[in-house]
Amino acid sequence: MALLAYPAPQAVFEAPFELLQACHERVQRTLALMARLQQHLQKVGCDDNARQAARDVLRYFDVAAPLHHQDEELHVFPPLLLGADAALRTLVRQLMQDHRDMEAAWVQARAALLAVAEDPTGTLALSPRQTQALDQFAALYSQHIVHEEGLVYPAAQAVLPATALHAMAQDMMQRRGVRAV
């Protein structure tokens, strides 16, 4: 069973909403890798492939996912919270709460993945509690992404002027240590 992380489509910072959607694709790919890892642990055990897959999932959700959430909270959500659409404001507040819930759930999921990544014996089996932590963490993302891509991103794109999109792109690059070309 291959546990490789598949490359995701590339997006450019000059198109920040495309970049945000590409991040969602990476989230989904990484969560799929996490699911394959759980199956691999049950069928094969904790081998080098499992340890590497766990490290790949850890790296994504330790580094990239928090930056993605920050992008949304700094640039996508604020104009919608100021808008006239009460239902959209409620949805944005729920998405912000989702981010907090994801951060909290990541603590337990991260501990389970770290146990796999650092298992020197190759005998680790996930406990039911660890499996539940991974499953709960993954479940938090499904509706979240649907709401962002289906409603929130289009609404934000409709109200953000070109200057705000440019500032958003510049900020996203700066926080990631990417130099503008």
PDB file of C-alpha atoms in Angstrom:
ATOM      1  CA  MET A   1       0.000   0.000   0.000  1.00  0.00           C
ATOM      2  CA  ALA A   2       1.523   3.315  -1.051  1.00  0.00           C
ATOM      3  CA  LEU A   3       1.359   6.056   1.502  1.00  0.00           C
ATOM      4  CA  LEU A   4       2.822   8.802  -0.644  1.00  0.00           C
ATOM      5  CA  ALA A   5       1.428  12.283  -0.438  1.00  0.00           C
ATOM      6  CA  TYR A   6       0.225  13.165  -3.927  1.00  0.00           C
ATOM      7  CA  PRO A   7       1.264  16.563  -5.280  1.00  0.00           C
ATOM      8  CA  ALA A   8      -1.490  19.131  -5.343  1.00  0.00           C
ATOM      9  CA  PRO A   9      -2.153  21.639  -8.098  1.00  0.00           C
ATOM     10  CA  GLN A  10      -0.085  24.775  -7.886  1.00  0.00           C
ATOM     11  CA  ALA A  11      -1.586  28.220  -7.470  1.00  0.00           C
ATOM     12  CA  VAL A  12       0.063  31.611  -7.453  1.00  0.00           C
ATOM     13  CA  PHE A  13      -0.060  34.283  -4.798  1.00  0.00           C
ATOM     14  CA  GLU A  14      -1.289  36.837  -7.339  1.00  0.00           C
ATOM     15  CA  ALA A  15      -4.591  34.917  -7.330  1.00  0.00           C
ATOM     16  CA  PRO A  16      -5.185  34.582  -3.581  1.00  0.00           C
ATOM     17  CA  PHE A  17      -8.563  32.855  -3.802  1.00  0.00           C
ATOM     18  CA  GLU A  18      -7.153  30.253  -6.155  1.00  0.00           C
ATOM     19  CA  LEU A  19      -4.364  29.755  -3.642  1.00  0.00           C
ATOM     20  CA  LEU A  20      -6.891  29.325  -0.830  1.00  0.00           C
ATOM     21  CA  GLN A  21      -8.760  26.716  -2.868  1.00  0.00           C
ATOM     22  CA  ALA A  22      -5.485  24.943  -3.655  1.00  0.00           C
ATOM     23  CA  CYS A  23      -4.869  24.861   0.103  1.00  0.00           C
ATOM     24  CA  HIS A  24      -8.230  23.149   0.533  1.00  0.00           C
ATOM     25  CA  GLU A  25      -7.191  20.559  -2.027  1.00  0.00           C
ATOM     26  CA  ARG A  26      -4.003  19.979  -0.035  1.00  0.00           C
ATOM     27  CA  VAL A  27      -6.049  19.653   3.156  1.00  0.00           C
ATOM     28  CA  GLN A  28      -8.213  17.013   1.507  1.00  0.00           C
ATOM     29  CA  ARG A  29      -5.178  15.177   0.127  1.00  0.00           C
ATOM     30  CA  THR A  30      -3.490  15.244   3.514  1.00  0.00           C
ATOM     31  CA  LEU A  31      -6.617  13.999   5.267  1.00  0.00           C
ATOM     32  CA  ALA A  32      -6.827  11.197   2.669  1.00  0.00           C
ATOM     33  CA  LEU A  33      -3.205  10.345   3.457  1.00  0.00           C
ATOM     34  CA  MET A  34      -4.123  10.242   7.142  1.00  0.00           C
ATOM     35  CA  ALA A  35      -6.976   7.820   6.383  1.00  0.00           C
ATOM     36  CA  ARG A  36      -4.665   5.618   4.303  1.00  0.00           C
ATOM     37  CA  LEU A  37      -2.176   5.722   7.166  1.00  0.00           C
ATOM     38  CA  GLN A  38      -4.808   4.404   9.578  1.00  0.00           C
ATOM     39  CA  GLN A  39      -5.609   1.544   7.179  1.00  0.00           C
ATOM     40  CA  HIS A  40      -1.903   0.835   6.700  1.00  0.00           C
ATOM     41  CA  LEU A  41      -1.359   0.651  10.454  1.00  0.00           C
ATOM     42  CA  GLN A  42      -4.164  -1.906  10.763  1.00  0.00           C
ATOM     43  CA  LYS A  43      -3.003  -4.063   7.845  1.00  0.00           C
ATOM     44  CA  VAL A  44       0.786  -3.702   7.820  1.00  0.00           C
ATOM     45  CA  GLY A  45       1.747  -2.048  11.076  1.00  0.00           C
ATOM     46  CA  CYS A  46       4.010   0.838  11.911  1.00  0.00           C
ATOM     47  CA  ASP A  47       6.783   0.630   9.330  1.00  0.00           C
ATOM     48  CA  ASP A  48       8.943   3.308   7.710  1.00  0.00           C
ATOM     49  CA  ASN A  49       6.131   4.172   5.261  1.00  0.00           C
ATOM     50  CA  ALA A  50       3.735   4.760   8.163  1.00  0.00           C
ATOM     51  CA  ARG A  51       6.246   6.899  10.031  1.00  0.00           C
ATOM     52  CA  GLN A  52       6.900   9.024   6.921  1.00  0.00           C
ATOM     53  CA  ALA A  53       3.178   9.437   6.231  1.00  0.00           C
ATOM     54  CA  ALA A  54       2.632  10.556   9.829  1.00  0.00           C
ATOM     55  CA  ARG A  55       5.467  13.098   9.470  1.00  0.00           C
ATOM     56  CA  ASP A  56       3.919  14.407   6.226  1.00  0.00           C
ATOM     57  CA  VAL A  57       0.527  14.909   7.888  1.00  0.00           C
ATOM     58  CA  LEU A  58       2.151  16.555  10.904  1.00  0.00           C
ATOM     59  CA  ARG A  59       4.129  18.947   8.722  1.00  0.00           C
ATOM     60  CA  TYR A  60       1.067  20.061   6.771  1.00  0.00           C
ATOM     61  CA  PHE A  61      -1.201  20.671   9.741  1.00  0.00           C
ATOM     62  CA  ASP A  62       1.557  22.170  11.900  1.00  0.00           C
ATOM     63  CA  VAL A  63       2.695  24.683   9.284  1.00  0.00           C
ATOM     64  CA  ALA A  64       0.437  25.244   6.280  1.00  0.00           C
ATOM     65  CA  ALA A  65      -3.031  24.851   7.790  1.00  0.00           C
ATOM     66  CA  PRO A  66      -2.549  27.529  10.476  1.00  0.00           C
ATOM     67  CA  LEU A  67      -1.319  29.980   7.824  1.00  0.00           C
ATOM     68  CA  HIS A  68      -4.367  29.190   5.698  1.00  0.00           C
ATOM     69  CA  HIS A  69      -6.733  29.857   8.593  1.00  0.00           C
ATOM     70  CA  GLN A  70      -4.902  33.094   9.314  1.00  0.00           C
ATOM     71  CA  ASP A  71      -5.291  34.136   5.655  1.00  0.00           C
ATOM     72  CA  GLU A  72      -9.031  33.686   5.929  1.00  0.00           C
ATOM     73  CA  GLU A  73      -9.365  35.438   9.267  1.00  0.00           C
ATOM     74  CA  LEU A  74      -7.272  38.408   8.179  1.00  0.00           C
ATOM     75  CA  HIS A  75      -8.577  38.914   4.657  1.00  0.00           C
ATOM     76  CA  VAL A  76     -11.675  36.893   3.769  1.00  0.00           C
ATOM     77  CA  PHE A  77     -13.869  37.025   6.853  1.00  0.00           C
ATOM     78  CA  PRO A  78     -13.612  40.706   7.986  1.00  0.00           C
ATOM     79  CA  PRO A  79     -15.392  42.309   5.021  1.00  0.00           C
ATOM     80  CA  LEU A  80     -18.180  39.746   5.279  1.00  0.00           C
ATOM     81  CA  LEU A  81     -18.625  40.374   9.001  1.00  0.00           C
ATOM     82  CA  LEU A  82     -19.182  44.042   8.130  1.00  0.00           C
ATOM     83  CA  GLY A  83     -21.691  43.246   5.389  1.00  0.00           C
ATOM     84  CA  ALA A  84     -25.470  43.490   5.448  1.00  0.00           C
ATOM     85  CA  ASP A  85     -26.148  39.747   5.007  1.00  0.00           C
ATOM     86  CA  ALA A  86     -26.994  38.440   8.492  1.00  0.00           C
ATOM     87  CA  ALA A  87     -26.949  34.785   7.404  1.00  0.00           C
ATOM     88  CA  LEU A  88     -23.503  35.216   5.899  1.00  0.00           C
ATOM     89  CA  ARG A  89     -22.239  36.925   9.073  1.00  0.00           C
ATOM     90  CA  THR A  90     -23.550  33.970  11.098  1.00  0.00           C
ATOM     91  CA  LEU A  91     -21.850  31.524   8.766  1.00  0.00           C
ATOM     92  CA  VAL A  92     -18.542  33.409   8.980  1.00  0.00           C
ATOM     93  CA  ARG A  93     -18.714  33.373  12.785  1.00  0.00           C
ATOM     94  CA  GLN A  94     -19.311  29.600  12.606  1.00  0.00           C
ATOM     95  CA  LEU A  95     -16.312  29.168  10.310  1.00  0.00           C
ATOM     96  CA  MET A  96     -14.185  31.144  12.748  1.00  0.00           C
ATOM     97  CA  GLN A  97     -15.384  28.836  15.531  1.00  0.00           C
ATOM     98  CA  ASP A  98     -14.544  25.878  13.292  1.00  0.00           C
ATOM     99  CA  HIS A  99     -10.973  27.144  13.172  1.00  0.00           C
ATOM    100  CA  ARG A 100     -10.835  27.162  16.983  1.00  0.00           C
ATOM    101  CA  ASP A 101     -12.379  23.676  17.089  1.00  0.00           C
ATOM    102  CA  MET A 102      -9.832  22.434  14.539  1.00  0.00           C
ATOM    103  CA  GLU A 103      -6.975  23.867  16.590  1.00  0.00           C
ATOM    104  CA  ALA A 104      -8.276  22.101  19.694  1.00  0.00           C
ATOM    105  CA  ALA A 105      -8.868  18.809  17.874  1.00  0.00           C
ATOM    106  CA  TRP A 106      -5.421  18.988  16.330  1.00  0.00           C
ATOM    107  CA  VAL A 107      -3.830  18.653  19.771  1.00  0.00           C
ATOM    108  CA  GLN A 108      -5.170  15.089  20.170  1.00  0.00           C
ATOM    109  CA  ALA A 109      -4.753  14.145  16.502  1.00  0.00           C
ATOM    110  CA  ARG A 110      -1.197  15.474  16.554  1.00  0.00           C
ATOM    111  CA  ALA A 111      -0.346  13.369  19.594  1.00  0.00           C
ATOM    112  CA  ALA A 112      -1.554  10.228  17.815  1.00  0.00           C
ATOM    113  CA  LEU A 113       0.422  11.035  14.676  1.00  0.00           C
ATOM    114  CA  LEU A 114       3.518  11.899  16.682  1.00  0.00           C
ATOM    115  CA  ALA A 115       3.327   8.498  18.359  1.00  0.00           C
ATOM    116  CA  VAL A 116       3.378   6.888  14.914  1.00  0.00           C
ATOM    117  CA  ALA A 117       6.140   9.137  13.583  1.00  0.00           C
ATOM    118  CA  GLU A 118       8.366   8.426  16.563  1.00  0.00           C
ATOM    119  CA  ASP A 119       7.627   4.713  17.079  1.00  0.00           C
ATOM    120  CA  PRO A 120      11.079   3.092  17.148  1.00  0.00           C
ATOM    121  CA  THR A 121       9.818  -0.458  17.569  1.00  0.00           C
ATOM    122  CA  GLY A 122       7.370  -0.747  14.694  1.00  0.00           C
ATOM    123  CA  THR A 123       4.813  -2.267  17.033  1.00  0.00           C
ATOM    124  CA  LEU A 124       2.523   0.705  17.569  1.00  0.00           C
ATOM    125  CA  ALA A 125      -1.181   0.195  17.036  1.00  0.00           C
ATOM    126  CA  LEU A 126      -3.529   3.135  17.388  1.00  0.00           C
ATOM    127  CA  SER A 127      -5.838   2.950  20.354  1.00  0.00           C
ATOM    128  CA  PRO A 128      -9.574   3.516  19.820  1.00  0.00           C
ATOM    129  CA  ARG A 129      -9.124   6.936  21.419  1.00  0.00           C
ATOM    130  CA  GLN A 130      -6.327   7.850  18.992  1.00  0.00           C
ATOM    131  CA  THR A 131      -8.366   6.637  16.032  1.00  0.00           C
ATOM    132  CA  GLN A 132     -11.325   8.674  17.227  1.00  0.00           C
ATOM    133  CA  ALA A 133      -9.118  11.768  17.563  1.00  0.00           C
ATOM    134  CA  LEU A 134      -7.928  11.408  13.964  1.00  0.00           C
ATOM    135  CA  ASP A 135     -11.455  10.774  12.677  1.00  0.00           C
ATOM    136  CA  GLN A 136     -12.920  13.732  14.569  1.00  0.00           C
ATOM    137  CA  PHE A 137     -10.198  16.035  13.311  1.00  0.00           C
ATOM    138  CA  ALA A 138     -10.825  14.981   9.704  1.00  0.00           C
ATOM    139  CA  ALA A 139     -14.594  15.344  10.072  1.00  0.00           C
ATOM    140  CA  LEU A 140     -14.284  18.996  11.099  1.00  0.00           C
ATOM    141  CA  TYR A 141     -13.015  19.924   7.661  1.00  0.00           C
ATOM    142  CA  SER A 142     -15.711  18.492   5.386  1.00  0.00           C
ATOM    143  CA  GLN A 143     -18.568  20.999   5.800  1.00  0.00           C
ATOM    144  CA  HIS A 144     -16.128  23.771   6.578  1.00  0.00           C
ATOM    145  CA  ILE A 145     -14.548  23.604   3.123  1.00  0.00           C
ATOM    146  CA  VAL A 146     -17.932  23.296   1.402  1.00  0.00           C
ATOM    147  CA  HIS A 147     -19.179  26.496   3.080  1.00  0.00           C
ATOM    148  CA  GLU A 148     -16.016  28.431   2.359  1.00  0.00           C
ATOM    149  CA  GLU A 149     -15.768  27.518  -1.301  1.00  0.00           C
ATOM    150  CA  GLY A 150     -19.488  27.543  -2.011  1.00  0.00           C
ATOM    151  CA  LEU A 151     -20.541  30.692  -0.187  1.00  0.00           C
ATOM    152  CA  VAL A 152     -17.849  32.628   1.613  1.00  0.00           C
ATOM    153  CA  TYR A 153     -15.113  32.856  -1.012  1.00  0.00           C
ATOM    154  CA  PRO A 154     -17.477  34.016  -3.784  1.00  0.00           C
ATOM    155  CA  ALA A 155     -19.050  36.578  -1.437  1.00  0.00           C
ATOM    156  CA  ALA A 156     -15.659  37.912  -0.362  1.00  0.00           C
ATOM    157  CA  GLN A 157     -14.398  38.068  -3.939  1.00  0.00           C
ATOM    158  CA  ALA A 158     -17.488  40.102  -4.862  1.00  0.00           C
ATOM    159  CA  VAL A 159     -16.761  42.769  -2.252  1.00  0.00           C
ATOM    160  CA  LEU A 160     -12.961  42.940  -2.188  1.00  0.00           C
ATOM    161  CA  PRO A 161     -11.494  45.577  -4.495  1.00  0.00           C
ATOM    162  CA  ALA A 162      -8.358  44.854  -6.533  1.00  0.00           C
ATOM    163  CA  THR A 163      -6.230  46.797  -4.041  1.00  0.00           C
ATOM    164  CA  ALA A 164      -7.404  44.556  -1.193  1.00  0.00           C
ATOM    165  CA  LEU A 165      -6.686  41.435  -3.257  1.00  0.00           C
ATOM    166  CA  HIS A 166      -3.189  42.733  -3.955  1.00  0.00           C
ATOM    167  CA  ALA A 167      -2.625  43.487  -0.250  1.00  0.00           C
ATOM    168  CA  MET A 168      -3.951  40.032   0.604  1.00  0.00           C
ATOM    169  CA  ALA A 169      -1.504  38.414  -1.825  1.00  0.00           C
ATOM    170  CA  GLN A 170       1.403  40.457  -0.471  1.00  0.00           C
ATOM    171  CA  ASP A 171       0.561  39.547   3.123  1.00  0.00           C
ATOM    172  CA  MET A 172       0.196  35.868   2.272  1.00  0.00           C
ATOM    173  CA  MET A 173       3.629  35.875   0.621  1.00  0.00           C
ATOM    174  CA  GLN A 174       5.270  37.795   3.442  1.00  0.00           C
ATOM    175  CA  ARG A 175       3.979  35.469   6.180  1.00  0.00           C
ATOM    176  CA  ARG A 176       5.294  32.489   4.213  1.00  0.00           C
ATOM    177  CA  GLY A 177       8.661  34.052   3.515  1.00  0.00           C
ATOM    178  CA  VAL A 178       8.018  34.271  -0.235  1.00  0.00           C
ATOM    179  CA  ARG A 179       9.523  37.183  -2.082  1.00  0.00           C
ATOM    180  CA  ALA A 180       7.427  39.101  -4.576  1.00  0.00           C
ATOM    181  CA  VAL A 181       8.675  38.875  -8.128  1.00  0.00           C
TER     182      VAL A 181
END
